Amino acid sequence: MEKNNTQLNFKDEPEKGLKRELKTSQLSMIAMGCAIGTGLFLGSGLAIQAAGPSVLLSYALGAFIVLLLMGCLAEMTVAHPTSGSFGAIAEKYMSPMAGYLVRYSYWIGNVLAVGVEVSAVSVYMNYWFPTISGIVWILLFAGVLIYVNATSVNTFATFEYWFSFIKISAIVGFILLGAYVLFGSSEQPHIGPENFVNEGGFFPFGLKGMWIAVFISLFSFLGTELIAVTSGEAKDPDAAVPKALKATVFRLSTFYVLTIGIMLMIVPWKTAGIEVSPFVKVMEILNIPGASGIMNFIILTAAISAMNAQLYASTRMMFSLARGKHAPSFLGKLNKSGVPTKALAVSSTGIFIAAGVHALLPGSSYAFMMGISMFGAMFTWLMIFISHLFFRGKWEKTGGRKLPVRMIGFPYLTILGAVLLFSLMITSWFTDFKIMLQFGIPWLLFLAAAYFVSKRRNINHNVIEESLEKKIE
């Protein structure tokens, strides 16, 4: 009985004050809002360049890895619905240091991912205003989203819900339009399934190219884990979280494979890039009046929506760090609306990093920011798989309540997910995304050193307090 009480305190006490207002529909839209951003609309161009038509298999394999990840995450999140999520779980079931590394790595990953999205915003705005500096758009949109996040969690969720609805509707419309062009209208030259094998065949860069594109495809799925972070503010996490996780993964998988498949049949894969979104190129090729501008607007909303969700995620993770005494205590304070505004301010630094990178590397800022932002998320995902192995073993040994959600194929599928993800991280060293490990390895070493310094300081502080108490007595 005592063990069960410990488990209940774990989820309720550290983040007291957050308001449980998020509904199941909002959870799904928030996760999709975070995931359906530049990874699909702009990053897909990078993946296509790396793999050619075999990028379809890359996205399918990426979706499989994410499906395994969500199975592990759903089981642990239902047991412990908290905004600290996988960081708090790693701390409880692995070690305090593991929780520290996961929380800070996820935080920096989202802070930098905000920079990725805002860098993409400058690309999209350049479509209409080529003479205005991208830094202007970065700072303008950043100000609006910081305000939205600072009001209340319900305002944030409402904003995210409708922006996600816009881009999901646009993707569905794109799929229907593409299907009509391919199968319902009169035949057009250079458009059709033959584009899958033209220009070098289905595997123009062999299996190596397909495998490298899996790594890039995972950037498109980053954000699905946000449902676990929102569980600390969900109305009914036991029912809402697993339902939202499953729905999000299947919807994303379907959207990505269908949209990229249609795109490849319309746009020759060699013309894909990141100067302009491949989606806009499709509209230009089809010569639909004004359609490319409309699509550019929709893609812009996608980037803003993803940026909004990532600000939320990084803010809640910093809040969790502060409440866990791994960050300054003032970052764990809430305003009258239940929003950790000080944690929000610190988590907005990625915007200014992006502005600086854009100024120094205007032609490659997107790819650079994408590379350094991915380490935090990839490391977090790897630790989710590892945490799940520890979680299941300890949960069953301590006689915890029966888990309402269980990962199938345990432990084999959990281990498979971890091995695939670790292999992809190692692969990045031999690609243009080497920057991920060049940034990530020193980052982990820095965090490890910071953890031991912080731990020693806390021990000394406790010793001083105990000695003072003895003197008073």
PDB file of C-alpha atoms in Angstrom, residues 132-354:
ATOM      1  CA  ILE A 132      13.129  42.147 -46.296  1.00  0.00           C
ATOM      2  CA  SER A 133      15.693  40.558 -43.987  1.00  0.00           C
ATOM      3  CA  GLY A 134      14.682  37.219 -42.473  1.00  0.00           C
ATOM      4  CA  ILE A 135      15.653  38.475 -39.004  1.00  0.00           C
ATOM      5  CA  VAL A 136      12.666  40.850 -39.083  1.00  0.00           C
ATOM      6  CA  TRP A 137      10.247  37.934 -39.527  1.00  0.00           C
ATOM      7  CA  ILE A 138      12.053  35.833 -36.913  1.00  0.00           C
ATOM      8  CA  LEU A 139      11.633  38.504 -34.229  1.00  0.00           C
ATOM      9  CA  LEU A 140       8.070  39.449 -35.240  1.00  0.00           C
ATOM     10  CA  PHE A 141       6.597  35.948 -35.122  1.00  0.00           C
ATOM     11  CA  ALA A 142       8.614  35.098 -32.021  1.00  0.00           C
ATOM     12  CA  GLY A 143       7.005  37.999 -30.144  1.00  0.00           C
ATOM     13  CA  VAL A 144       3.492  36.842 -31.046  1.00  0.00           C
ATOM     14  CA  LEU A 145       4.068  33.247 -29.956  1.00  0.00           C
ATOM     15  CA  ILE A 146       5.764  34.167 -26.691  1.00  0.00           C
ATOM     16  CA  TYR A 147       2.650  36.210 -25.886  1.00  0.00           C
ATOM     17  CA  VAL A 148       0.332  33.280 -26.736  1.00  0.00           C
ATOM     18  CA  ASN A 149       2.322  30.925 -24.496  1.00  0.00           C
ATOM     19  CA  ALA A 150       2.382  33.435 -21.644  1.00  0.00           C
ATOM     20  CA  THR A 151      -1.410  33.822 -21.326  1.00  0.00           C
ATOM     21  CA  SER A 152      -2.860  30.436 -20.297  1.00  0.00           C
ATOM     22  CA  VAL A 153      -2.598  26.771 -21.261  1.00  0.00           C
ATOM     23  CA  ASN A 154      -6.140  26.920 -22.672  1.00  0.00           C
ATOM     24  CA  THR A 155      -5.238  29.882 -24.923  1.00  0.00           C
ATOM     25  CA  PHE A 156      -2.178  28.007 -26.135  1.00  0.00           C
ATOM     26  CA  ALA A 157      -4.224  24.834 -26.777  1.00  0.00           C
ATOM     27  CA  THR A 158      -6.974  26.712 -28.649  1.00  0.00           C
ATOM     28  CA  PHE A 159      -4.414  28.476 -30.846  1.00  0.00           C
ATOM     29  CA  GLU A 160      -2.626  25.189 -31.515  1.00  0.00           C
ATOM     30  CA  TYR A 161      -5.847  23.291 -32.228  1.00  0.00           C
ATOM     31  CA  TRP A 162      -6.977  25.642 -35.000  1.00  0.00           C
ATOM     32  CA  PHE A 163      -3.578  26.077 -36.600  1.00  0.00           C
ATOM     33  CA  SER A 164      -3.157  22.302 -36.625  1.00  0.00           C
ATOM     34  CA  PHE A 165      -6.643  21.974 -38.121  1.00  0.00           C
ATOM     35  CA  ILE A 166      -5.657  24.352 -40.942  1.00  0.00           C
ATOM     36  CA  LYS A 167      -2.558  22.426 -41.929  1.00  0.00           C
ATOM     37  CA  ILE A 168      -4.147  18.986 -41.565  1.00  0.00           C
ATOM     38  CA  SER A 169      -7.004  20.173 -43.792  1.00  0.00           C
ATOM     39  CA  ALA A 170      -4.423  21.469 -46.256  1.00  0.00           C
ATOM     40  CA  ILE A 171      -2.621  18.113 -46.337  1.00  0.00           C
ATOM     41  CA  VAL A 172      -5.896  16.281 -46.942  1.00  0.00           C
ATOM     42  CA  GLY A 173      -6.709  18.783 -49.709  1.00  0.00           C
ATOM     43  CA  PHE A 174      -3.238  18.277 -51.200  1.00  0.00           C
ATOM     44  CA  ILE A 175      -3.739  14.496 -51.212  1.00  0.00           C
ATOM     45  CA  LEU A 176      -7.160  14.830 -52.912  1.00  0.00           C
ATOM     46  CA  LEU A 177      -5.848  17.336 -55.476  1.00  0.00           C
ATOM     47  CA  GLY A 178      -2.829  15.169 -56.238  1.00  0.00           C
ATOM     48  CA  ALA A 179      -5.000  12.056 -56.587  1.00  0.00           C
ATOM     49  CA  TYR A 180      -7.278  13.922 -59.003  1.00  0.00           C
ATOM     50  CA  VAL A 181      -4.332  15.148 -61.109  1.00  0.00           C
ATOM     51  CA  LEU A 182      -2.796  11.667 -61.206  1.00  0.00           C
ATOM     52  CA  PHE A 183      -5.850   9.501 -61.726  1.00  0.00           C
ATOM     53  CA  GLY A 184      -8.897  11.625 -62.466  1.00  0.00           C
ATOM     54  CA  SER A 185      -7.810  14.187 -65.047  1.00  0.00           C
ATOM     55  CA  SER A 186      -6.419  13.892 -68.547  1.00  0.00           C
ATOM     56  CA  GLU A 187      -2.907  12.527 -68.800  1.00  0.00           C
ATOM     57  CA  GLN A 188      -0.065  15.028 -68.384  1.00  0.00           C
ATOM     58  CA  PRO A 189       3.500  14.429 -69.582  1.00  0.00           C
ATOM     59  CA  HIS A 190       6.195  13.780 -66.966  1.00  0.00           C
ATOM     60  CA  ILE A 191       3.598  13.112 -64.241  1.00  0.00           C
ATOM     61  CA  GLY A 192       2.810   9.646 -62.903  1.00  0.00           C
ATOM     62  CA  PRO A 193       4.184   6.546 -61.139  1.00  0.00           C
ATOM     63  CA  GLU A 194       7.010   6.304 -63.678  1.00  0.00           C
ATOM     64  CA  ASN A 195       8.734   9.107 -61.722  1.00  0.00           C
ATOM     65  CA  PHE A 196       9.449   6.501 -59.022  1.00  0.00           C
ATOM     66  CA  VAL A 197      11.922   4.745 -61.324  1.00  0.00           C
ATOM     67  CA  ASN A 198      13.084   7.556 -63.616  1.00  0.00           C
ATOM     68  CA  GLU A 199      16.390   9.311 -62.984  1.00  0.00           C
ATOM     69  CA  GLY A 200      18.310   6.348 -61.583  1.00  0.00           C
ATOM     70  CA  GLY A 201      15.581   3.977 -60.422  1.00  0.00           C
ATOM     71  CA  PHE A 202      13.815   3.588 -57.062  1.00  0.00           C
ATOM     72  CA  PHE A 203      17.161   3.358 -55.168  1.00  0.00           C
ATOM     73  CA  PRO A 204      19.362   5.920 -56.979  1.00  0.00           C
ATOM     74  CA  PHE A 205      21.705   6.079 -53.950  1.00  0.00           C
ATOM     75  CA  GLY A 206      21.284   2.457 -52.894  1.00  0.00           C
ATOM     76  CA  LEU A 207      20.213   1.244 -49.451  1.00  0.00           C
ATOM     77  CA  LYS A 208      22.697   3.682 -47.897  1.00  0.00           C
ATOM     78  CA  GLY A 209      20.729   6.661 -49.204  1.00  0.00           C
ATOM     79  CA  MET A 210      17.464   5.166 -48.001  1.00  0.00           C
ATOM     80  CA  TRP A 211      18.931   4.563 -44.513  1.00  0.00           C
ATOM     81  CA  ILE A 212      20.345   8.106 -44.255  1.00  0.00           C
ATOM     82  CA  ALA A 213      16.914   9.489 -45.177  1.00  0.00           C
ATOM     83  CA  VAL A 214      15.395   7.538 -42.254  1.00  0.00           C
ATOM     84  CA  PHE A 215      17.445   9.788 -39.977  1.00  0.00           C
ATOM     85  CA  ILE A 216      16.091  12.898 -41.733  1.00  0.00           C
ATOM     86  CA  SER A 217      12.540  11.500 -41.677  1.00  0.00           C
ATOM     87  CA  LEU A 218      12.668  11.216 -37.893  1.00  0.00           C
ATOM     88  CA  PHE A 219      12.847  15.009 -37.717  1.00  0.00           C
ATOM     89  CA  SER A 220       9.358  14.983 -39.228  1.00  0.00           C
ATOM     90  CA  PHE A 221       8.104  12.859 -36.325  1.00  0.00           C
ATOM     91  CA  LEU A 222       9.765  14.866 -33.562  1.00  0.00           C
ATOM     92  CA  GLY A 223       7.027  16.274 -31.370  1.00  0.00           C
ATOM     93  CA  THR A 224       4.812  13.197 -31.085  1.00  0.00           C
ATOM     94  CA  GLU A 225       6.327  12.641 -27.626  1.00  0.00           C
ATOM     95  CA  LEU A 226       4.870  16.018 -26.601  1.00  0.00           C
ATOM     96  CA  ILE A 227       1.633  14.246 -25.627  1.00  0.00           C
ATOM     97  CA  ALA A 228       3.530  12.769 -22.678  1.00  0.00           C
ATOM     98  CA  VAL A 229       4.617  16.258 -21.590  1.00  0.00           C
ATOM     99  CA  THR A 230       1.063  17.603 -21.857  1.00  0.00           C
ATOM    100  CA  SER A 231      -0.210  14.756 -19.660  1.00  0.00           C
ATOM    101  CA  GLY A 232       0.581  16.892 -16.606  1.00  0.00           C
ATOM    102  CA  GLU A 233      -2.161  19.274 -17.758  1.00  0.00           C
ATOM    103  CA  ALA A 234      -4.570  16.711 -19.255  1.00  0.00           C
ATOM    104  CA  LYS A 235      -8.095  16.272 -17.847  1.00  0.00           C
ATOM    105  CA  ASP A 236      -8.135  12.460 -17.948  1.00  0.00           C
ATOM    106  CA  PRO A 237      -4.596  11.246 -18.759  1.00  0.00           C
ATOM    107  CA  ASP A 238      -5.339   7.529 -18.287  1.00  0.00           C
ATOM    108  CA  ALA A 239      -7.785   7.563 -21.203  1.00  0.00           C
ATOM    109  CA  ALA A 240      -6.598  10.580 -23.198  1.00  0.00           C
ATOM    110  CA  VAL A 241      -2.867   9.897 -23.486  1.00  0.00           C
ATOM    111  CA  PRO A 242      -2.825   6.387 -25.069  1.00  0.00           C
ATOM    112  CA  LYS A 243      -5.703   7.295 -27.388  1.00  0.00           C
ATOM    113  CA  ALA A 244      -3.976  10.490 -28.527  1.00  0.00           C
ATOM    114  CA  LEU A 245      -0.610   8.756 -28.996  1.00  0.00           C
ATOM    115  CA  LYS A 246      -2.017   5.991 -31.213  1.00  0.00           C
ATOM    116  CA  ALA A 247      -4.129   8.367 -33.293  1.00  0.00           C
ATOM    117  CA  THR A 248      -1.216  10.749 -33.804  1.00  0.00           C
ATOM    118  CA  VAL A 249       1.252   8.088 -35.010  1.00  0.00           C
ATOM    119  CA  PHE A 250      -1.179   6.506 -37.488  1.00  0.00           C
ATOM    120  CA  ARG A 251      -2.327   9.871 -38.858  1.00  0.00           C
ATOM    121  CA  LEU A 252       1.224  11.139 -39.280  1.00  0.00           C
ATOM    122  CA  SER A 253       2.372   7.927 -40.972  1.00  0.00           C
ATOM    123  CA  THR A 254      -0.522   8.056 -43.440  1.00  0.00           C
ATOM    124  CA  PHE A 255      -0.068  11.755 -44.181  1.00  0.00           C
ATOM    125  CA  TYR A 256       3.668  11.514 -44.736  1.00  0.00           C
ATOM    126  CA  VAL A 257       3.703   8.456 -46.990  1.00  0.00           C
ATOM    127  CA  LEU A 258       0.733   9.619 -49.091  1.00  0.00           C
ATOM    128  CA  THR A 259       1.843  13.235 -49.488  1.00  0.00           C
ATOM    129  CA  ILE A 260       5.448  12.395 -50.351  1.00  0.00           C
ATOM    130  CA  GLY A 261       4.312   9.631 -52.725  1.00  0.00           C
ATOM    131  CA  ILE A 262       2.057  12.061 -54.588  1.00  0.00           C
ATOM    132  CA  MET A 263       4.747  14.728 -54.547  1.00  0.00           C
ATOM    133  CA  LEU A 264       7.282  12.363 -56.149  1.00  0.00           C
ATOM    134  CA  MET A 265       4.853  11.416 -58.915  1.00  0.00           C
ATOM    135  CA  ILE A 266       4.320  15.089 -59.780  1.00  0.00           C
ATOM    136  CA  VAL A 267       7.735  16.676 -59.091  1.00  0.00           C
ATOM    137  CA  PRO A 268      10.870  14.897 -60.410  1.00  0.00           C
ATOM    138  CA  TRP A 269      12.851  14.012 -57.289  1.00  0.00           C
ATOM    139  CA  LYS A 270      16.049  15.705 -58.506  1.00  0.00           C
ATOM    140  CA  THR A 271      14.358  19.107 -58.347  1.00  0.00           C
ATOM    141  CA  ALA A 272      13.468  18.781 -54.647  1.00  0.00           C
ATOM    142  CA  GLY A 273      15.360  21.036 -52.273  1.00  0.00           C
ATOM    143  CA  ILE A 274      14.892  23.471 -49.398  1.00  0.00           C
ATOM    144  CA  GLU A 275      15.105  26.812 -51.209  1.00  0.00           C
ATOM    145  CA  VAL A 276      11.337  26.499 -51.739  1.00  0.00           C
ATOM    146  CA  SER A 277       9.065  23.880 -50.198  1.00  0.00           C
ATOM    147  CA  PRO A 278       8.445  20.860 -52.506  1.00  0.00           C
ATOM    148  CA  PHE A 279       4.727  21.437 -51.848  1.00  0.00           C
ATOM    149  CA  VAL A 280       4.937  24.898 -53.396  1.00  0.00           C
ATOM    150  CA  LYS A 281       6.816  23.439 -56.366  1.00  0.00           C
ATOM    151  CA  VAL A 282       3.955  21.004 -56.944  1.00  0.00           C
ATOM    152  CA  MET A 283       1.492  23.894 -57.147  1.00  0.00           C
ATOM    153  CA  GLU A 284       3.755  25.796 -59.526  1.00  0.00           C
ATOM    154  CA  ILE A 285       4.064  22.767 -61.831  1.00  0.00           C
ATOM    155  CA  LEU A 286       0.280  22.282 -61.880  1.00  0.00           C
ATOM    156  CA  ASN A 287      -0.203  25.954 -62.876  1.00  0.00           C
ATOM    157  CA  ILE A 288      -3.124  26.495 -60.488  1.00  0.00           C
ATOM    158  CA  PRO A 289      -3.616  30.297 -60.225  1.00  0.00           C
ATOM    159  CA  GLY A 290      -2.648  31.570 -56.783  1.00  0.00           C
ATOM    160  CA  ALA A 291      -2.308  28.040 -55.417  1.00  0.00           C
ATOM    161  CA  SER A 292       1.417  28.257 -54.724  1.00  0.00           C
ATOM    162  CA  GLY A 293       0.889  31.398 -52.637  1.00  0.00           C
ATOM    163  CA  ILE A 294      -1.939  29.733 -50.706  1.00  0.00           C
ATOM    164  CA  MET A 295       0.195  26.663 -50.081  1.00  0.00           C
ATOM    165  CA  ASN A 296       3.073  28.861 -48.911  1.00  0.00           C
ATOM    166  CA  PHE A 297       0.687  30.496 -46.418  1.00  0.00           C
ATOM    167  CA  ILE A 298      -0.460  27.091 -45.139  1.00  0.00           C
ATOM    168  CA  ILE A 299       3.129  25.939 -44.750  1.00  0.00           C
ATOM    169  CA  LEU A 300       3.865  29.161 -42.878  1.00  0.00           C
ATOM    170  CA  THR A 301       1.066  28.377 -40.418  1.00  0.00           C
ATOM    171  CA  ALA A 302       2.547  24.890 -40.016  1.00  0.00           C
ATOM    172  CA  ALA A 303       5.914  26.318 -38.995  1.00  0.00           C
ATOM    173  CA  ILE A 304       4.289  28.799 -36.599  1.00  0.00           C
ATOM    174  CA  SER A 305       2.178  26.031 -35.090  1.00  0.00           C
ATOM    175  CA  ALA A 306       5.191  23.732 -34.593  1.00  0.00           C
ATOM    176  CA  MET A 307       7.184  26.600 -33.108  1.00  0.00           C
ATOM    177  CA  ASN A 308       4.327  27.318 -30.699  1.00  0.00           C
ATOM    178  CA  ALA A 309       4.186  23.682 -29.541  1.00  0.00           C
ATOM    179  CA  GLN A 310       7.956  23.476 -29.113  1.00  0.00           C
ATOM    180  CA  LEU A 311       7.948  26.615 -26.973  1.00  0.00           C
ATOM    181  CA  TYR A 312       5.360  24.924 -24.787  1.00  0.00           C
ATOM    182  CA  ALA A 313       7.414  21.711 -24.525  1.00  0.00           C
ATOM    183  CA  SER A 314      10.693  23.437 -23.647  1.00  0.00           C
ATOM    184  CA  THR A 315       8.931  25.668 -21.117  1.00  0.00           C
ATOM    185  CA  ARG A 316       7.294  22.736 -19.303  1.00  0.00           C
ATOM    186  CA  MET A 317      10.549  20.773 -19.235  1.00  0.00           C
ATOM    187  CA  MET A 318      12.443  23.715 -17.706  1.00  0.00           C
ATOM    188  CA  PHE A 319       9.600  24.118 -15.203  1.00  0.00           C
ATOM    189  CA  SER A 320       9.970  20.429 -14.310  1.00  0.00           C
ATOM    190  CA  LEU A 321      13.738  20.850 -13.884  1.00  0.00           C
ATOM    191  CA  ALA A 322      13.191  23.759 -11.499  1.00  0.00           C
ATOM    192  CA  ARG A 323      10.589  21.860  -9.460  1.00  0.00           C
ATOM    193  CA  GLY A 324      13.001  18.916  -9.318  1.00  0.00           C
ATOM    194  CA  LYS A 325      15.710  21.274  -7.940  1.00  0.00           C
ATOM    195  CA  HIS A 326      17.876  20.863 -11.054  1.00  0.00           C
ATOM    196  CA  ALA A 327      17.441  24.499 -12.132  1.00  0.00           C
ATOM    197  CA  PRO A 328      17.028  27.821 -10.268  1.00  0.00           C
ATOM    198  CA  SER A 329      13.824  27.728  -8.176  1.00  0.00           C
ATOM    199  CA  PHE A 330      12.397  30.941  -9.670  1.00  0.00           C
ATOM    200  CA  LEU A 331      11.960  29.046 -12.988  1.00  0.00           C
ATOM    201  CA  GLY A 332       9.411  26.821 -11.236  1.00  0.00           C
ATOM    202  CA  LYS A 333       7.071  29.685 -10.346  1.00  0.00           C
ATOM    203  CA  LEU A 334       3.675  30.132 -12.027  1.00  0.00           C
ATOM    204  CA  ASN A 335       1.742  33.272 -12.861  1.00  0.00           C
ATOM    205  CA  LYS A 336      -1.926  33.772 -11.947  1.00  0.00           C
ATOM    206  CA  SER A 337      -3.005  31.791 -15.030  1.00  0.00           C
ATOM    207  CA  GLY A 338      -0.888  28.785 -14.048  1.00  0.00           C
ATOM    208  CA  VAL A 339       1.803  29.433 -16.687  1.00  0.00           C
ATOM    209  CA  PRO A 340       5.553  29.247 -15.864  1.00  0.00           C
ATOM    210  CA  THR A 341       6.404  32.540 -17.569  1.00  0.00           C
ATOM    211  CA  LYS A 342       9.991  32.718 -16.271  1.00  0.00           C
ATOM    212  CA  ALA A 343      10.708  29.253 -17.682  1.00  0.00           C
ATOM    213  CA  LEU A 344       9.114  30.491 -20.925  1.00  0.00           C
ATOM    214  CA  ALA A 345      11.483  33.455 -21.076  1.00  0.00           C
ATOM    215  CA  VAL A 346      14.557  31.223 -20.683  1.00  0.00           C
ATOM    216  CA  SER A 347      13.184  28.730 -23.230  1.00  0.00           C
ATOM    217  CA  SER A 348      12.824  31.462 -25.856  1.00  0.00           C
ATOM    218  CA  THR A 349      16.590  31.736 -26.303  1.00  0.00           C
ATOM    219  CA  GLY A 350      16.498  29.450 -29.369  1.00  0.00           C
ATOM    220  CA  ILE A 351      14.815  32.266 -31.276  1.00  0.00           C
ATOM    221  CA  PHE A 352      17.773  34.571 -30.763  1.00  0.00           C
ATOM    222  CA  ILE A 353      20.238  31.776 -31.552  1.00  0.00           C
ATOM    223  CA  ALA A 354      18.360  31.270 -34.835  1.00  0.00           C
TER     224      ALA A 354
END
